[in-house]
Amino acid sequence: MLFFRIMKILNVVGTRPNFVKIMPLLRAARSYRSIKMRLLHTGQHYDYQMSRIFFKDLELPKPDIYLGIGGGTLTDQTARMMRAFEPVLVKEKPDIVMVVGDVNSTLAATMVAVQYRVPVAHIEAGMRSFDRSMPEEINRVVTDTLSDWLFAPSDYAQDNLLAEGISAERIFVVGNIMIDTLKVHLSRIKKKASYRRLGLIPNQYALLTLHRVANVDEQETLKNIIKAIHELSHYLPVVFPAHPRTQKQIKRLGLKRYFNKGQFKGRGIWRIDPLGYLDWLSLVLNARLVFTDSGGVQEETTMLKIPCLTIRDTTEWLDTLSQGTNRLVGVKPEQIIKQGRRIILDRNKKYTKIKVPELWDGHTAQRIIKTLATRYSCR
Ligand code: UD1
C-alpha cells in the first residue's frame, strides 16, 4: 500500500476581499489527495451583502468553523478574534495556517498561530503603501514579519520584504491571487450584464467605492470627497454601492442630501447597498470609470482595462500605476474633479493597449499550493 502524508491547512478568512482570495486556493488544493483544506470564517464581515453573497457567487464551501466576531474598534475586534481562534487552533492542529491580505482577521490568526509554533503562509506578502496611518499597513508588516511562507505578488513586493530583513528562502514570487478568481469567473461576469437591472447604459456611468478609515472616519475628508464626486455626477451618473462603515458615517454627518436613492433615472450619485462579486464586476466591466479607495478594485480595473481613479495619496499596488489603468488622485477635491473630468470628457480614449502586469495569469494559486505540496511531500 502506498503511504502519503496528509497536510492539513487551516484557511482563515473574514472579509469580502478574503473570500475572493481564498477561492482559487481551495480549488487548486483539490488536485492533491493528501491536502486537507479547512475553512474558518472569523465573522469580521457578517451582513448577507458583505459575506454570504460572496460564498454564493464564488461557490465557496460553507465554513467549517465560524467565530462570529465582527464590529467593535480595531483593537477590540482583533483581540476578540485572537481569543476565539486560540482554542480552535489547539483543537484543529493544522500543519499550516493560511492567511490572505491585510485585514484584522489576517493579523489575529497569525499572532495566535506563531504562539503555537504553527507555520503561517501569507498570501499577498510584501505589499506596502509605506503609510503607517493605515491599519492595513500595520497588519501587513506584522503578518509578514511573523510568517514562515511569504507568497509575494511581484518582484516589488519581494524587494520590500528583503529590505525589511526577511530571508530570501521564505519568499516566493507567485503572482496576483485576485486575478485567478477574476479569470475563473470572467465569462459569468460578462453574461451577467447587471447594468440592465439598474437601468444603466454601458459606458454611460461611473462607479464609486469608499470605505478606508482615513477617508470615511475623517469628517472633512469624507465631505470633500463626496462634494467632488457630486459635482462630477452632473456630467455622468455615479453608482455608489456603499459599505456599511460609510453608510453609518453618511447618516451621522447628515450627508444624505448628496445622494439619490431608489430607481435609477439620470444624473447624480445613486447610493445602493453593497454588491456581490458578480454584480460588482459586471458593473465595472461596463463602466466609463471607477473611483475607489480599495486595493482590490485597483487590480480588477487594471485587469479589465477600465480607468480607475484612486482616492488615496499612496497605493501598495504600484504596478497598476506603471502598467495599468490606475491613477492616484489623492483626497483633495480639485484634483478629483480635474482628473475625473479629464476621463469623462475624453469619450473616445481606448485603454485596450494597456499591458497587464507580469504573473497576472490566473495560475497563482497553483504555484502556491505546489510550493507547499512539494515541501510537505504531498500528492
Ligand atoms: C475591512 C478591512 C479593510 C478591507 C475591508 C474590505 C481591516 C482593518 N480593514 O474594513 O482592509 O479593505 O474590510 O471591505 O481589517 N460592518 C457591518 N456589516 C458587515 C461588515 C462590517 O455593518 O458585514 C460594519 C462593522 O460593524 C463596522 C464597520 O462596518 O462598524 C467596519 O467593518 P470592519 O470589518 O471593522 O472594517 P472594514 O471597514 O470593513
Short mmCIF file of C-alpha atoms and ligand atoms in Angstrom, two decimals:
data_model
loop_
_atom_site.label_atom_id
_atom_site.label_comp_id
_atom_site.label_asym_id
_atom_site.label_seq_id
_atom_site.Cartn_x
_atom_site.Cartn_y
_atom_site.Cartn_z
CA MET A 1 0.00 0.00 0.00
CA LEU A 2 1.27 3.47 -0.88
CA PHE A 3 1.69 5.81 2.03
CA PHE A 4 1.49 9.56 1.76
CA ARG A 5 1.40 12.27 4.34
CA ILE A 6 -1.77 14.30 4.88
CA MET A 7 -1.14 18.04 5.14
CA LYS A 8 -3.87 19.95 6.93
CA ILE A 9 -4.19 23.65 6.05
CA LEU A 10 -6.44 25.88 8.12
CA ASN A 11 -7.54 28.75 5.86
CA VAL A 12 -8.62 31.90 7.70
CA VAL A 13 -10.97 34.45 6.12
CA GLY A 14 -13.13 37.25 7.49
CA THR A 15 -13.82 39.97 4.95
CA ARG A 16 -15.04 40.41 1.37
CA PRO A 17 -11.58 40.56 -0.22
CA ASN A 18 -10.51 37.48 1.77
CA PHE A 19 -13.35 35.42 0.30
CA VAL A 20 -12.24 36.42 -3.19
CA LYS A 21 -8.60 35.49 -2.50
CA ILE A 22 -9.23 32.11 -0.85
CA MET A 23 -11.43 30.74 -3.66
CA PRO A 24 -8.65 29.74 -6.11
CA LEU A 25 -6.52 28.27 -3.31
CA LEU A 26 -9.30 25.92 -2.20
CA ARG A 27 -9.75 24.95 -5.81
CA ALA A 28 -6.03 24.36 -6.52
CA ALA A 29 -5.72 22.11 -3.45
CA ARG A 30 -8.36 19.76 -4.87
CA SER A 31 -5.75 18.27 -7.23
CA TYR A 32 -3.86 16.86 -4.24
CA ARG A 33 -5.32 13.86 -2.44
CA SER A 34 -3.10 14.47 0.54
CA ILE A 35 -4.01 18.10 1.21
CA LYS A 36 -6.90 18.64 3.55
CA MET A 37 -8.32 22.17 3.47
CA ARG A 38 -10.36 23.53 6.38
CA LEU A 39 -12.09 26.90 6.15
CA LEU A 40 -12.51 29.25 9.11
CA HIS A 41 -14.58 32.46 8.89
CA THR A 42 -13.92 34.92 11.71
CA GLY A 43 -17.20 36.78 11.09
CA GLN A 44 -15.47 40.17 10.57
CA HIS A 45 -17.92 40.74 7.71
CA TYR A 46 -21.31 39.32 8.56
CA ASP A 47 -24.13 41.02 6.61
CA TYR A 48 -25.60 38.99 3.74
CA GLN A 49 -24.28 41.51 1.17
CA MET A 50 -20.80 41.55 2.74
CA SER A 51 -20.40 37.82 3.31
CA ARG A 52 -22.98 35.18 2.31
CA ILE A 53 -23.46 36.54 -1.20
CA PHE A 54 -19.71 36.05 -1.83
CA PHE A 55 -19.93 32.42 -0.74
CA LYS A 56 -22.81 32.02 -3.18
CA ASP A 57 -21.23 33.89 -6.13
CA LEU A 58 -17.84 32.23 -5.72
CA GLU A 59 -19.32 28.80 -4.92
CA LEU A 60 -17.29 28.60 -1.74
CA PRO A 61 -17.97 25.75 0.68
CA LYS A 62 -19.74 26.58 3.93
CA PRO A 63 -17.04 27.45 6.51
CA ASP A 64 -16.10 24.52 8.75
CA ILE A 65 -15.71 26.95 11.63
CA TYR A 66 -17.42 30.31 12.23
CA LEU A 67 -16.17 32.53 15.06
CA GLY A 68 -18.86 35.23 14.83
CA ILE A 69 -16.54 38.13 15.72
CA GLY A 70 -17.49 41.38 13.96
CA GLY A 71 -17.81 45.10 14.78
CA GLY A 72 -16.01 46.99 17.53
CA THR A 73 -12.83 49.02 17.39
CA LEU A 74 -9.81 47.70 15.51
CA THR A 75 -8.07 46.65 18.73
CA ASP A 76 -11.13 45.18 20.39
CA GLN A 77 -12.04 43.24 17.23
CA THR A 78 -8.53 41.82 16.81
CA ALA A 79 -8.30 40.85 20.49
CA ARG A 80 -11.68 39.07 20.42
CA MET A 81 -10.68 37.21 17.26
CA MET A 82 -7.41 36.06 18.83
CA ARG A 83 -9.20 34.82 21.93
CA ALA A 84 -11.79 32.92 19.86
CA PHE A 85 -9.20 31.50 17.46
CA GLU A 86 -6.87 30.06 20.11
CA PRO A 87 -8.97 27.06 21.23
CA VAL A 88 -9.87 26.31 17.62
CA LEU A 89 -6.23 26.17 16.60
CA VAL A 90 -5.39 23.91 19.56
CA LYS A 91 -8.22 21.55 18.59
CA GLU A 92 -7.64 21.58 14.83
CA LYS A 93 -3.85 21.05 14.97
CA PRO A 94 -3.21 22.20 11.39
CA ASP A 95 0.18 21.84 9.70
CA ILE A 96 -0.18 25.34 8.27
CA VAL A 97 -2.39 28.36 8.91
CA MET A 98 -3.04 30.14 5.61
CA VAL A 99 -3.91 33.85 5.76
CA VAL A 100 -4.63 36.27 2.92
CA GLY A 101 -4.35 40.03 2.51
CA ASP A 102 -4.10 42.61 5.25
CA VAL A 103 -7.25 42.70 7.37
CA ASN A 104 -7.67 42.25 11.13
CA SER A 105 -8.61 38.59 10.67
CA THR A 106 -5.25 38.05 8.92
CA LEU A 107 -3.33 39.60 11.77
CA ALA A 108 -5.29 37.90 14.57
CA ALA A 109 -4.85 34.39 13.13
CA THR A 110 -1.14 34.96 12.51
CA MET A 111 -0.43 36.17 16.02
CA VAL A 112 -2.12 33.13 17.59
CA ALA A 113 -0.53 30.63 15.19
CA VAL A 114 3.02 31.82 15.94
CA GLN A 115 2.44 31.41 19.67
CA TYR A 116 1.72 27.72 18.98
CA ARG A 117 4.60 27.35 16.50
CA VAL A 118 2.21 26.58 13.67
CA PRO A 119 3.78 27.79 10.40
CA VAL A 120 1.88 30.63 8.73
CA ALA A 121 1.59 31.04 4.95
CA HIS A 122 0.81 34.63 3.98
CA ILE A 123 -0.71 35.27 0.56
CA GLU A 124 -0.07 38.79 -0.79
CA ALA A 125 3.06 39.21 1.30
CA GLY A 126 5.30 42.24 0.84
CA MET A 127 2.67 44.76 -0.25
CA ARG A 128 3.45 48.16 1.24
CA SER A 129 1.93 51.61 0.96
CA PHE A 130 4.54 52.99 3.42
CA ASP A 131 1.70 54.79 5.16
CA ARG A 132 1.60 53.59 8.75
CA SER A 133 -1.56 55.54 9.50
CA MET A 134 -3.43 52.79 7.62
CA PRO A 135 -4.41 49.84 9.86
CA GLU A 136 -3.87 47.58 6.84
CA GLU A 137 -0.19 48.63 6.58
CA ILE A 138 0.38 47.67 10.23
CA ASN A 139 -1.38 44.34 9.61
CA ARG A 140 0.86 43.68 6.57
CA VAL A 141 4.14 44.49 8.31
CA VAL A 142 3.36 42.39 11.40
CA THR A 143 1.94 39.45 9.44
CA ASP A 144 4.96 39.34 7.12
CA THR A 145 7.43 39.54 9.99
CA LEU A 146 5.79 36.56 11.68
CA SER A 147 5.01 34.36 8.66
CA ASP A 148 7.08 31.38 7.52
CA TRP A 149 5.88 31.25 3.92
CA LEU A 150 5.68 34.61 2.18
CA PHE A 151 3.89 34.42 -1.14
CA ALA A 152 4.55 37.75 -2.85
CA PRO A 153 2.58 39.01 -5.88
CA SER A 154 5.53 40.72 -7.59
CA ASP A 155 9.26 41.48 -7.54
CA TYR A 156 8.37 44.81 -5.96
CA ALA A 157 6.74 43.02 -3.02
CA GLN A 158 9.73 40.69 -2.75
CA ASP A 159 12.11 43.68 -2.64
CA ASN A 160 10.09 45.22 0.19
CA LEU A 161 10.44 42.03 2.22
CA LEU A 162 14.16 41.73 1.57
CA ALA A 163 14.63 45.38 2.57
CA GLU A 164 12.94 44.57 5.91
CA GLY A 165 15.49 41.81 6.53
CA ILE A 166 13.26 38.82 5.74
CA SER A 167 15.37 35.96 4.44
CA ALA A 168 15.09 35.12 0.75
CA GLU A 169 14.33 31.41 1.38
CA ARG A 170 10.98 32.35 2.93
CA ILE A 171 9.87 34.41 -0.08
CA PHE A 172 8.19 33.11 -3.27
CA VAL A 173 7.08 35.42 -6.07
CA VAL A 174 3.87 33.79 -7.29
CA GLY A 175 1.67 36.48 -8.88
CA ASN A 176 -1.68 38.06 -8.15
CA ILE A 177 -4.24 35.78 -6.48
CA MET A 178 -7.27 38.06 -7.12
CA ILE A 179 -6.69 37.73 -10.85
CA ASP A 180 -7.05 33.94 -10.57
CA THR A 181 -10.57 34.46 -9.22
CA LEU A 182 -11.40 37.05 -11.84
CA LYS A 183 -10.29 34.76 -14.66
CA VAL A 184 -12.33 31.84 -13.35
CA HIS A 185 -15.48 33.99 -13.27
CA LEU A 186 -14.96 36.20 -16.31
CA SER A 187 -17.46 34.50 -18.60
CA ARG A 188 -20.18 34.60 -15.89
CA ILE A 189 -19.35 38.27 -15.26
CA LYS A 190 -19.69 39.06 -18.97
CA LYS A 191 -23.04 37.29 -19.23
CA LYS A 192 -24.49 38.96 -16.16
CA ALA A 193 -24.94 42.48 -17.63
CA SER A 194 -26.05 43.84 -14.23
CA TYR A 195 -26.29 47.39 -15.64
CA ARG A 196 -29.60 46.35 -17.23
CA ARG A 197 -31.20 45.53 -13.88
CA LEU A 198 -30.24 49.01 -12.63
CA GLY A 199 -31.41 50.72 -15.84
CA LEU A 200 -27.89 51.92 -16.73
CA ILE A 201 -26.35 52.33 -20.19
CA PRO A 202 -22.91 50.75 -20.76
CA ASN A 203 -20.08 53.29 -20.74
CA GLN A 204 -22.52 55.99 -19.56
CA TYR A 205 -21.95 55.76 -15.82
CA ALA A 206 -19.16 55.85 -13.24
CA LEU A 207 -18.79 53.74 -10.11
CA LEU A 208 -17.67 54.77 -6.64
CA THR A 209 -16.46 52.72 -3.66
CA LEU A 210 -15.28 54.29 -0.42
CA HIS A 211 -14.53 52.60 2.89
CA ARG A 212 -10.97 53.37 4.08
CA VAL A 213 -10.83 54.58 7.67
CA ALA A 214 -8.75 57.63 6.65
CA ASN A 215 -11.35 58.71 4.08
CA VAL A 216 -14.55 57.76 5.83
CA ASP A 217 -13.93 58.41 9.53
CA GLU A 218 -12.42 61.87 8.94
CA GLN A 219 -15.42 64.18 8.71
CA GLU A 220 -13.86 66.88 6.49
CA THR A 221 -12.19 64.38 4.14
CA LEU A 222 -15.42 62.44 3.59
CA LYS A 223 -17.40 65.65 2.97
CA ASN A 224 -14.85 66.92 0.46
CA ILE A 225 -14.70 63.64 -1.45
CA ILE A 226 -18.47 63.40 -1.65
CA LYS A 227 -18.84 67.02 -2.77
CA ALA A 228 -16.24 66.47 -5.53
CA ILE A 229 -17.95 63.31 -6.80
CA HIS A 230 -21.31 65.06 -6.58
CA GLU A 231 -20.01 67.79 -8.86
CA LEU A 232 -18.74 65.21 -11.36
CA SER A 233 -22.06 63.39 -11.23
CA HIS A 234 -23.60 66.32 -13.15
CA TYR A 235 -21.59 65.14 -16.18
CA LEU A 236 -22.00 61.41 -15.65
CA PRO A 237 -24.21 59.49 -13.22
CA VAL A 238 -22.29 57.78 -10.42
CA VAL A 239 -23.41 54.49 -8.86
CA PHE A 240 -22.22 54.08 -5.28
CA PRO A 241 -22.57 50.69 -3.58
CA ALA A 242 -21.87 51.93 -0.07
CA HIS A 243 -20.00 49.91 2.56
CA PRO A 244 -21.78 49.72 6.00
CA ARG A 245 -19.00 51.82 7.59
CA THR A 246 -19.62 54.56 5.00
CA GLN A 247 -23.43 54.31 5.26
CA LYS A 248 -23.18 54.90 9.01
CA GLN A 249 -20.97 57.98 8.54
CA ILE A 250 -23.19 59.46 5.84
CA LYS A 251 -26.15 59.26 8.22
CA ARG A 252 -24.17 60.55 11.20
CA LEU A 253 -22.77 63.55 9.33
CA GLY A 254 -26.07 64.45 7.63
CA LEU A 255 -24.67 63.98 4.12
CA LYS A 256 -27.70 62.15 2.72
CA ARG A 257 -28.70 65.18 0.63
CA TYR A 258 -25.85 64.45 -1.79
CA PHE A 259 -27.35 61.11 -2.82
CA ASN A 260 -30.28 59.78 -4.80
CA LYS A 261 -31.99 56.56 -3.80
CA GLY A 262 -34.47 54.27 -5.49
CA GLN A 263 -34.92 53.58 -9.20
CA PHE A 264 -32.07 54.93 -11.30
CA LYS A 265 -33.08 57.85 -13.52
CA GLY A 266 -30.34 60.20 -14.63
CA ARG A 267 -27.59 62.35 -13.17
CA GLY A 268 -26.40 62.41 -9.53
CA ILE A 269 -24.88 59.91 -7.12
CA TRP A 270 -27.03 56.80 -6.75
CA ARG A 271 -26.41 55.18 -3.39
CA ILE A 272 -27.18 51.47 -3.31
CA ASP A 273 -26.42 48.58 -0.94
CA PRO A 274 -23.07 46.75 -1.30
CA LEU A 275 -22.99 44.37 -4.26
CA GLY A 276 -21.92 40.74 -4.57
CA TYR A 277 -18.85 39.69 -6.54
CA LEU A 278 -20.51 39.03 -9.90
CA ASP A 279 -22.79 42.08 -9.92
CA TRP A 280 -19.94 44.37 -8.90
CA LEU A 281 -17.54 43.16 -11.59
CA SER A 282 -20.25 43.18 -14.19
CA LEU A 283 -20.84 46.86 -13.41
CA VAL A 284 -17.08 47.55 -13.51
CA LEU A 285 -16.75 45.87 -16.89
CA ASN A 286 -19.29 48.27 -18.41
CA ALA A 287 -18.36 51.47 -16.56
CA ARG A 288 -16.69 54.53 -18.08
CA LEU A 289 -14.55 54.92 -14.97
CA VAL A 290 -14.27 53.86 -11.36
CA PHE A 291 -13.48 55.99 -8.29
CA THR A 292 -12.20 53.95 -5.37
CA ASP A 293 -10.08 53.75 -2.25
CA SER A 294 -9.99 49.94 -2.27
CA GLY A 295 -6.90 47.87 -3.10
CA GLY A 296 -8.72 45.09 -4.93
CA VAL A 297 -10.61 47.46 -7.21
CA GLN A 298 -7.30 48.92 -8.49
CA GLU A 299 -6.28 45.40 -9.54
CA GLU A 300 -9.65 44.47 -11.07
CA THR A 301 -9.92 47.65 -13.14
CA THR A 302 -6.39 47.17 -14.46
CA MET A 303 -7.21 43.62 -15.50
CA LEU A 304 -10.47 44.71 -17.19
CA LYS A 305 -8.80 47.82 -18.71
CA ILE A 306 -11.27 50.26 -17.14
CA PRO A 307 -9.88 53.65 -15.99
CA CYS A 308 -9.58 53.90 -12.22
CA LEU A 309 -9.02 56.99 -10.08
CA THR A 310 -7.80 56.05 -6.64
CA ILE A 311 -8.83 58.46 -3.91
CA ARG A 312 -5.73 58.00 -1.74
CA ASP A 313 -2.25 59.51 -1.56
CA THR A 314 -0.48 56.15 -1.64
CA THR A 315 -1.03 52.70 -3.03
CA GLU A 316 0.53 49.30 -2.38
CA TRP A 317 -0.37 48.29 -5.96
CA LEU A 318 2.35 50.27 -7.73
CA ASP A 319 2.24 48.17 -10.89
CA THR A 320 -1.36 49.26 -11.52
CA LEU A 321 0.03 52.81 -11.86
CA SER A 322 3.01 51.99 -14.06
CA GLN A 323 1.35 49.34 -16.21
CA GLY A 324 -2.38 49.52 -15.52
CA THR A 325 -5.28 51.95 -15.82
CA ASN A 326 -4.94 53.32 -12.31
CA ARG A 327 -4.07 56.87 -11.26
CA LEU A 328 -3.67 58.22 -7.72
CA VAL A 329 -5.67 61.43 -7.28
CA GLY A 330 -5.38 61.94 -3.51
CA VAL A 331 -8.25 63.31 -1.43
CA LYS A 332 -8.21 66.98 -2.50
CA PRO A 333 -11.48 67.88 -4.28
CA GLU A 334 -9.77 69.97 -7.02
CA GLN A 335 -7.65 67.00 -8.12
CA ILE A 336 -10.54 64.52 -8.02
CA ILE A 337 -12.65 66.87 -10.16
CA LYS A 338 -9.83 67.66 -12.59
CA GLN A 339 -8.86 64.04 -13.21
CA GLY A 340 -12.47 62.86 -13.25
CA ARG A 341 -13.44 65.46 -15.87
CA ARG A 342 -10.45 64.50 -17.99
CA ILE A 343 -11.66 60.93 -18.34
CA ILE A 344 -15.36 61.75 -18.56
CA LEU A 345 -14.86 64.26 -21.38
CA ASP A 346 -12.36 62.12 -23.28
CA ARG A 347 -15.02 59.73 -24.59
CA ASN A 348 -13.01 58.11 -27.31
CA LYS A 349 -9.88 57.19 -25.42
CA LYS A 350 -9.33 53.43 -25.53
CA TYR A 351 -7.39 51.58 -22.87
CA THR A 352 -7.18 48.30 -24.76
CA LYS A 353 -3.41 48.56 -25.29
CA ILE A 354 -2.69 48.69 -21.55
CA LYS A 355 -0.45 45.78 -20.56
CA VAL A 356 -1.41 43.63 -17.61
CA PRO A 357 1.44 43.22 -15.06
CA GLU A 358 3.56 40.09 -15.07
CA LEU A 359 2.23 36.94 -13.38
CA TRP A 360 -1.37 38.15 -13.55
CA ASP A 361 -2.03 34.94 -15.43
CA GLY A 362 -4.57 33.02 -13.37
CA HIS A 363 -2.07 30.41 -12.08
CA THR A 364 -1.02 31.99 -8.79
CA ALA A 365 -2.94 29.57 -6.57
CA GLN A 366 -1.45 26.58 -8.38
CA ARG A 367 2.05 27.95 -7.80
CA ILE A 368 1.36 28.47 -4.09
CA ILE A 369 -0.17 25.05 -3.48
CA LYS A 370 2.54 23.33 -5.49
CA THR A 371 5.27 25.02 -3.43
CA LEU A 372 3.67 23.85 -0.17
CA ALA A 373 2.88 20.38 -1.52
CA THR A 374 6.48 19.87 -2.62
CA ARG A 375 7.83 20.91 0.76
CA TYR A 376 5.40 18.63 2.63
CA SER A 377 5.72 15.72 0.12
CA CYS A 378 2.02 15.80 -0.75
CA ARG A 379 0.47 14.14 -3.78
C1 UD1 B 1 -12.06 45.76 6.44
C2 UD1 B 1 -10.54 45.81 6.33
C3 UD1 B 1 -10.12 46.54 5.08
C4 UD1 B 1 -10.78 45.94 3.86
C5 UD1 B 1 -12.29 45.94 4.07
C6 UD1 B 1 -13.00 45.32 2.89
C7 UD1 B 1 -9.38 45.89 8.49
C8 UD1 B 1 -8.58 46.74 9.41
N1 UD1 B 1 -9.96 46.53 7.47
O1 UD1 B 1 -12.51 47.10 6.62
O2 UD1 B 1 -8.73 46.43 4.93
O3 UD1 B 1 -10.44 46.69 2.72
O4 UD1 B 1 -12.59 45.19 5.26
O5 UD1 B 1 -14.35 45.63 2.89
O6 UD1 B 1 -9.47 44.70 8.70
N2 UD1 B 1 -19.99 46.17 9.18
C9 UD1 B 1 -21.32 45.86 9.03
N3 UD1 B 1 -21.60 44.71 8.34
C10 UD1 B 1 -20.64 43.91 7.81
C11 UD1 B 1 -19.30 44.29 7.97
C12 UD1 B 1 -18.98 45.43 8.66
O7 UD1 B 1 -22.21 46.55 9.49
O8 UD1 B 1 -20.98 42.89 7.21
C13 UD1 B 1 -19.64 47.36 9.97
C14 UD1 B 1 -18.86 46.96 11.21
O9 UD1 B 1 -19.69 46.63 12.28
C15 UD1 B 1 -18.04 48.18 11.45
C16 UD1 B 1 -17.77 48.72 10.06
O10 UD1 B 1 -18.76 48.16 9.20
O11 UD1 B 1 -18.78 49.15 12.16
C17 UD1 B 1 -16.39 48.37 9.57
O12 UD1 B 1 -16.19 46.95 9.47
P1 UD1 B 1 -14.74 46.30 9.75
O13 UD1 B 1 -14.79 44.85 9.44
O14 UD1 B 1 -14.27 46.69 11.09
O15 UD1 B 1 -13.75 47.02 8.73
P2 UD1 B 1 -13.94 47.40 7.19
O16 UD1 B 1 -14.14 48.87 7.11
O17 UD1 B 1 -14.96 46.53 6.55
#
